[in-house]
Short mmCIF file of C-alpha atoms and ligand atoms in Angstrom, two decimals:
data_model
loop_
_atom_site.label_atom_id
_atom_site.label_comp_id
_atom_site.label_asym_id
_atom_site.label_seq_id
_atom_site.Cartn_x
_atom_site.Cartn_y
_atom_site.Cartn_z
CA MET A 639 80.52 149.51 76.87
CA LYS A 640 78.43 150.86 79.35
CA LYS A 641 79.63 154.00 79.17
CA ARG A 642 79.27 154.35 75.53
CA ILE A 643 75.35 153.56 75.83
CA VAL A 644 75.10 155.93 79.13
CA SER A 645 76.47 158.90 76.69
CA SER A 646 74.15 157.68 73.42
CA ARG A 647 70.30 157.35 73.48
CA LEU A 648 70.27 155.64 70.01
CA ASP A 649 72.71 152.94 71.27
CA GLU A 650 70.61 152.48 74.13
CA SER A 651 67.63 152.54 71.91
CA SER A 652 68.65 150.24 69.33
CA ILE A 653 69.77 147.72 71.93
CA LEU A 654 66.31 147.41 73.38
CA THR A 655 64.82 146.90 69.72
CA ASP A 656 67.05 144.46 69.21
CA ALA A 657 66.66 142.96 72.41
CA ARG A 658 62.96 142.61 71.55
CA LYS A 659 63.29 140.77 68.36
CA LEU A 660 65.42 138.40 70.22
CA LEU A 661 63.16 137.74 73.15
CA ALA A 662 59.85 134.75 72.50
CA PRO A 663 57.04 136.09 74.82
CA GLN A 664 57.20 134.93 78.25
CA ILE A 665 55.03 135.03 81.18
CA ILE A 666 56.35 137.49 83.83
CA ASP A 667 55.14 135.30 87.28
CA ARG A 668 55.84 136.53 90.66
CA SER A 669 59.16 134.84 91.14
CA ARG A 670 60.30 136.56 87.94
CA ARG A 671 59.57 139.44 89.09
CA ALA A 672 61.17 139.30 92.42
CA PHE A 673 64.01 137.83 90.62
CA LEU A 674 64.46 140.63 88.18
CA LEU A 675 64.28 142.95 90.50
CA HIS A 676 67.19 141.60 92.58
CA SER A 677 69.04 141.69 89.51
CA LEU A 678 68.17 145.37 88.50
CA THR A 679 69.47 146.29 91.77
CA LEU A 680 72.60 144.14 91.31
CA GLY A 681 72.97 145.06 87.64
CA GLY A 682 73.66 148.65 87.44
CA VAL A 683 70.35 149.49 85.93
CA ALA A 684 71.08 153.24 87.11
CA MET A 685 72.15 153.90 83.76
CA LEU A 686 69.24 152.87 81.99
CA SER A 687 66.42 154.32 83.98
CA GLY A 688 68.37 157.18 84.77
CA CYS A 689 67.12 156.61 88.94
CA ASN A 690 68.36 155.73 92.28
CA LEU A 691 68.79 151.64 92.61
CA THR A 692 66.43 152.14 96.30
CA ASP A 693 63.42 153.77 94.23
CA ASN A 694 61.20 150.90 93.80
CA GLU A 695 58.99 152.62 91.40
CA SER A 696 62.20 153.78 89.17
CA VAL A 697 63.35 150.11 89.50
CA GLU A 698 59.77 149.08 88.66
CA THR A 699 59.69 151.52 85.44
CA ALA A 700 63.20 149.77 84.70
CA LEU A 701 61.47 146.41 84.97
CA SER A 702 59.00 147.11 82.64
CA SER A 703 61.05 147.37 79.89
CA MET A 704 63.65 144.87 80.98
CA SER A 705 62.00 141.98 82.17
CA ARG A 706 61.87 140.53 78.95
CA PHE A 707 65.57 140.69 78.26
CA ASN A 708 67.33 137.13 77.85
CA ASP A 709 71.27 136.58 79.06
CA ARG A 710 72.38 137.76 75.91
CA VAL A 711 71.19 141.49 76.45
CA GLN A 712 71.95 141.52 79.91
CA GLY A 713 75.07 140.38 78.83
CA TRP A 714 75.35 143.39 76.57
CA LEU A 715 74.27 145.89 78.80
CA PHE A 716 75.80 144.89 81.92
CA ASN A 717 79.21 146.36 82.30
CA PRO A 718 81.56 143.33 83.70
CA ASN A 719 84.21 145.33 85.02
CA ALA A 720 81.77 147.20 87.54
CA MET A 721 82.72 146.73 90.86
CA ALA A 722 80.03 145.90 93.88
CA PRO A 723 80.11 148.15 96.97
CA THR A 724 82.12 146.98 99.76
CA TYR A 725 81.49 148.42 103.23
CA PRO A 726 82.93 148.74 106.63
CA GLU A 727 83.27 145.91 109.53
CA SER A 728 80.88 147.50 111.25
CA MET A 729 77.73 146.71 108.94
CA ILE A 730 78.81 142.73 108.62
CA THR A 731 74.89 141.06 109.18
CA ARG A 732 75.79 138.77 112.56
CA PRO A 733 74.67 136.00 112.69
CA PHE A 734 75.31 135.64 108.88
CA PRO A 735 72.37 133.85 107.26
CA PHE A 736 72.31 130.08 106.25
CA ASN A 737 70.65 129.20 102.96
CA ALA A 738 70.71 126.08 100.69
CA PHE A 739 68.26 123.79 99.26
CA TYR A 740 68.33 121.71 102.33
CA GLY A 741 68.32 122.36 106.55
CA ILE A 742 71.26 123.42 108.17
CA ASP A 743 72.09 119.91 109.55
CA GLU A 744 72.18 118.54 106.29
CA ALA A 745 75.24 120.71 104.99
CA PRO A 746 77.95 118.47 103.91
CA THR A 747 81.04 117.53 105.98
CA VAL A 748 83.62 117.55 103.68
CA ASP A 749 86.80 115.44 105.26
CA GLU A 750 89.93 118.15 105.23
CA GLU A 751 92.73 115.97 104.56
CA SER A 752 91.34 113.54 101.93
CA TYR A 753 89.81 116.85 100.26
CA ARG A 754 91.05 117.43 96.86
CA LEU A 755 90.26 120.37 94.08
CA GLU A 756 89.67 118.61 90.70
CA VAL A 757 90.34 121.45 88.07
CA THR A 758 89.64 119.79 84.35
CA GLY A 759 88.70 120.99 81.17
CA MET A 760 90.41 124.15 79.11
CA VAL A 761 93.26 124.25 81.51
CA ALA A 762 96.85 123.37 81.02
CA ASP A 763 97.49 121.80 84.82
CA LYS A 764 94.77 119.34 84.86
CA ARG A 765 96.19 118.44 88.32
CA SER A 766 93.74 118.24 91.89
CA TRP A 767 94.85 120.89 94.78
CA ARG A 768 94.99 120.00 98.13
CA LEU A 769 94.06 122.83 100.69
CA GLU A 770 96.94 123.70 102.27
CA GLU A 771 98.18 124.59 98.92
CA LEU A 772 95.09 126.98 97.90
CA ARG A 773 95.77 128.46 101.27
CA ALA A 774 99.95 129.14 100.35
CA MET A 775 98.35 131.13 97.36
CA ALA A 776 98.21 135.23 97.92
CA GLN A 777 95.41 135.64 99.74
CA THR A 778 93.12 139.11 100.05
CA GLU A 779 89.38 139.76 102.05
CA GLN A 780 86.70 141.67 101.06
CA ILE A 781 83.31 142.76 102.99
CA THR A 782 80.37 142.44 100.24
CA ARG A 783 76.80 142.50 100.51
CA HIS A 784 75.38 138.83 99.54
CA ILE A 785 71.64 139.28 97.60
CA CYS A 786 69.85 136.46 97.71
CA VAL A 787 66.93 136.08 95.04
CA GLU A 788 64.13 134.92 97.78
CA GLY A 789 64.41 138.50 99.15
CA TRP A 790 67.12 138.91 101.70
CA SER A 791 70.26 140.22 101.78
CA ALA A 792 73.68 140.23 104.61
CA ILE A 793 77.17 141.75 104.11
CA GLY A 794 79.81 139.31 105.08
CA ARG A 795 83.53 138.89 104.86
CA TRP A 796 85.04 136.53 102.94
CA GLY A 797 88.78 135.60 102.34
CA GLY A 798 90.65 133.78 99.59
CA VAL A 799 92.51 133.66 96.87
CA ARG A 800 91.47 135.83 93.58
CA PHE A 801 89.57 133.44 91.45
CA SER A 802 91.72 135.30 88.19
CA ASP A 803 95.13 134.21 90.22
CA PHE A 804 94.21 130.89 90.68
CA LEU A 805 92.94 130.88 86.76
CA LYS A 806 96.23 131.57 85.90
CA ARG A 807 98.20 129.65 87.79
CA VAL A 808 96.21 126.68 85.94
CA GLY A 809 96.68 128.00 82.49
CA ALA A 810 93.02 128.35 82.12
CA ASP A 811 92.26 129.29 78.64
CA THR A 812 90.44 132.59 79.30
CA ASP A 813 88.95 132.86 75.84
CA ALA A 814 86.70 129.72 77.14
CA ARG A 815 83.25 130.94 77.58
CA TYR A 816 82.56 129.40 81.35
CA VAL A 817 83.64 127.89 84.40
CA GLY A 818 81.48 125.48 85.73
CA PHE A 819 81.33 124.15 89.55
CA LYS A 820 80.59 121.12 90.90
CA CYS A 821 80.02 120.82 94.47
CA ALA A 822 79.82 118.47 97.59
CA ASP A 823 75.92 118.51 98.22
CA ASP A 824 75.11 117.76 94.31
CA TYR A 825 74.76 121.79 93.65
CA TYR A 826 75.93 123.04 90.27
CA THR A 827 76.24 126.29 88.92
CA SER A 828 78.37 127.93 86.08
CA ILE A 829 79.50 131.38 85.53
CA ASP A 830 80.73 133.47 82.42
CA MET A 831 84.55 133.94 81.97
CA ALA A 832 84.01 137.76 82.19
CA THR A 833 82.55 137.17 85.79
CA ALA A 834 85.52 134.32 86.43
CA LEU A 835 88.42 137.17 85.58
CA HIS A 836 86.11 140.24 87.44
CA ALA A 837 88.67 141.37 90.31
CA GLN A 838 86.39 140.74 93.20
CA THR A 839 85.53 136.93 92.38
CA LEU A 840 87.17 134.83 95.31
CA LEU A 841 87.95 131.63 95.76
CA THR A 842 87.11 132.14 99.47
CA LEU A 843 88.61 130.15 102.06
CA SER A 844 88.20 132.11 105.17
CA TYR A 845 84.42 133.44 106.66
CA ASP A 846 85.11 136.54 109.06
CA GLY A 847 88.54 135.83 109.52
CA ALA A 848 88.33 132.02 110.62
CA VAL A 849 88.32 128.89 107.98
CA LEU A 850 85.05 129.21 106.12
CA PRO A 851 82.70 126.62 108.33
CA ARG A 852 80.98 124.06 107.24
CA GLN A 853 77.21 126.04 107.01
CA TYR A 854 78.67 128.51 105.12
CA GLY A 855 80.73 126.13 101.98
CA PHE A 856 83.62 124.58 103.98
CA PRO A 857 85.75 123.68 101.97
CA MET A 858 85.62 126.43 99.77
CA LYS A 859 82.96 129.19 98.11
CA LEU A 860 83.09 131.17 94.99
CA ARG A 861 81.94 134.64 96.54
CA MET A 862 81.47 137.03 93.27
CA PRO A 863 79.67 140.01 95.12
CA THR A 864 78.54 141.10 91.14
CA LYS A 865 76.39 137.90 91.40
CA LEU A 866 73.16 136.73 93.04
CA GLY A 867 73.58 134.30 95.86
CA TYR A 868 72.59 131.18 94.00
CA LYS A 869 75.76 131.95 91.31
CA ASN A 870 77.98 131.53 94.57
CA PRO A 871 78.47 127.74 94.76
CA LYS A 872 79.68 126.70 98.23
CA HIS A 873 81.40 123.25 98.99
CA ILE A 874 83.02 123.22 95.34
CA GLN A 875 84.93 119.88 94.61
CA ALA A 876 85.33 120.23 90.99
CA ILE A 877 85.81 123.43 88.54
CA PHE A 878 86.34 122.72 84.76
CA VAL A 879 86.57 125.52 82.34
CA SER A 880 84.28 124.98 79.25
CA ASN A 881 82.86 126.56 75.44
CA THR A 882 80.13 124.12 76.76
CA TYR A 883 76.85 125.86 78.60
CA SER A 884 75.97 123.46 81.51
CA GLY A 885 73.84 125.66 83.41
CA GLY A 886 73.22 124.93 87.40
CA TYR A 887 70.86 123.56 89.90
CA TRP A 888 68.49 126.56 90.17
CA GLU A 889 69.06 128.03 86.80
CA ASP A 890 67.76 124.46 85.12
CA GLN A 891 65.03 125.48 87.21
CA GLY A 892 64.20 128.68 85.48
CA TYR A 893 66.38 130.91 87.78
CA ASN A 894 67.85 133.46 85.10
CA TRP A 895 71.80 132.24 83.89
CA PHE A 896 73.49 135.70 84.01
CA GLY A 897 72.03 136.49 87.68
CA GLY A 898 74.04 139.40 87.90
CA SER A 899 75.77 142.56 86.48
N1 MTE B 1502 76.58 123.73 97.53
C1 MTE B 1502 75.55 125.00 97.26
N2 MTE B 1502 76.11 126.21 97.17
C2 MTE B 1502 75.09 126.93 97.24
C3 MTE B 1502 73.78 126.56 97.22
C4 MTE B 1502 73.62 125.33 98.26
O1 MTE B 1502 72.11 125.26 98.18
N3 MTE B 1502 74.47 124.25 97.96
N4 MTE B 1502 72.49 128.04 97.69
C5 MTE B 1502 73.08 129.19 97.22
C6 MTE B 1502 72.17 130.14 97.79
S1 MTE B 1502 70.37 130.09 97.08
C7 MTE B 1502 72.78 130.76 98.49
S2 MTE B 1502 71.70 132.06 98.85
C8 MTE B 1502 73.98 131.19 98.97
C9 MTE B 1502 73.85 131.33 100.77
O2 MTE B 1502 74.80 131.11 101.26
P1 MTE B 1502 75.40 131.19 102.68
O3 MTE B 1502 74.53 129.72 103.10
O4 MTE B 1502 76.81 131.18 102.64
O5 MTE B 1502 74.12 132.07 103.02
O6 MTE B 1502 74.64 130.02 98.54
C10 MTE B 1502 74.43 129.44 97.41
N5 MTE B 1502 75.41 128.48 96.94
MO1 MO B 1503 69.89 132.22 97.25
#
């Protein structure tokens, strides 16, 4: 879809026209602008604005036309197969920042022995998973940039199971619209199926070559370099596949549900 839009000005303008029709007027406050700026740099808006994404002025130009876009329009515009950049080991941010809706001392302590990952909804195999069973699956690693909507980013190295492999293994209905997550700290979020199946979406069990530490989401974090930080749930306890929209902790407070590319 992305290629078609790039090659045709007509498609681009018809989408813009459609977008304007869809959108209710809304006030763009500072945090929403900041959010959009980040989501735009994530989203490959280069094809819309023809600009280098590090050039703030041209991102601003694109922003003014895109600021009223809703999730559906972003879904049309952003190619779900686009790959996020990866980085060399030398670029890893050390120490990697901690972030949550509470301080680092309050990060939940999850007991490895009694831990079970619950898998429910539109899946053939609804059983629970022990950590060692996840560790026995094929593992992969990636060094990517985590971008937080609050205005910081950091490069980190995560390892684990490709989420698409996991979804296949549990017999998930990949025609379902959403995959939702419930976390040990009462955080929750949900993502679109295209992102769940993206090649860079990992059910991470490790950080920088070691077991994922408590502060970064032990026992597991879903890592999506194509999405903003708040879409990446830590301390996952339950995964559910569904056609019913279930929002998210920050999303329900006004952050954009799509949150990425
Ligand atoms: N369970 C849980 N997951 C979460 C959060 C949280 O508060 N609880 N915060 C989100 C936000 S806003 C960010 S930026 C990242 C921070 O991840 P880090 O601590 O590994 O940097 O986790 C995301 N996932
Ligand atoms: Mo964040």
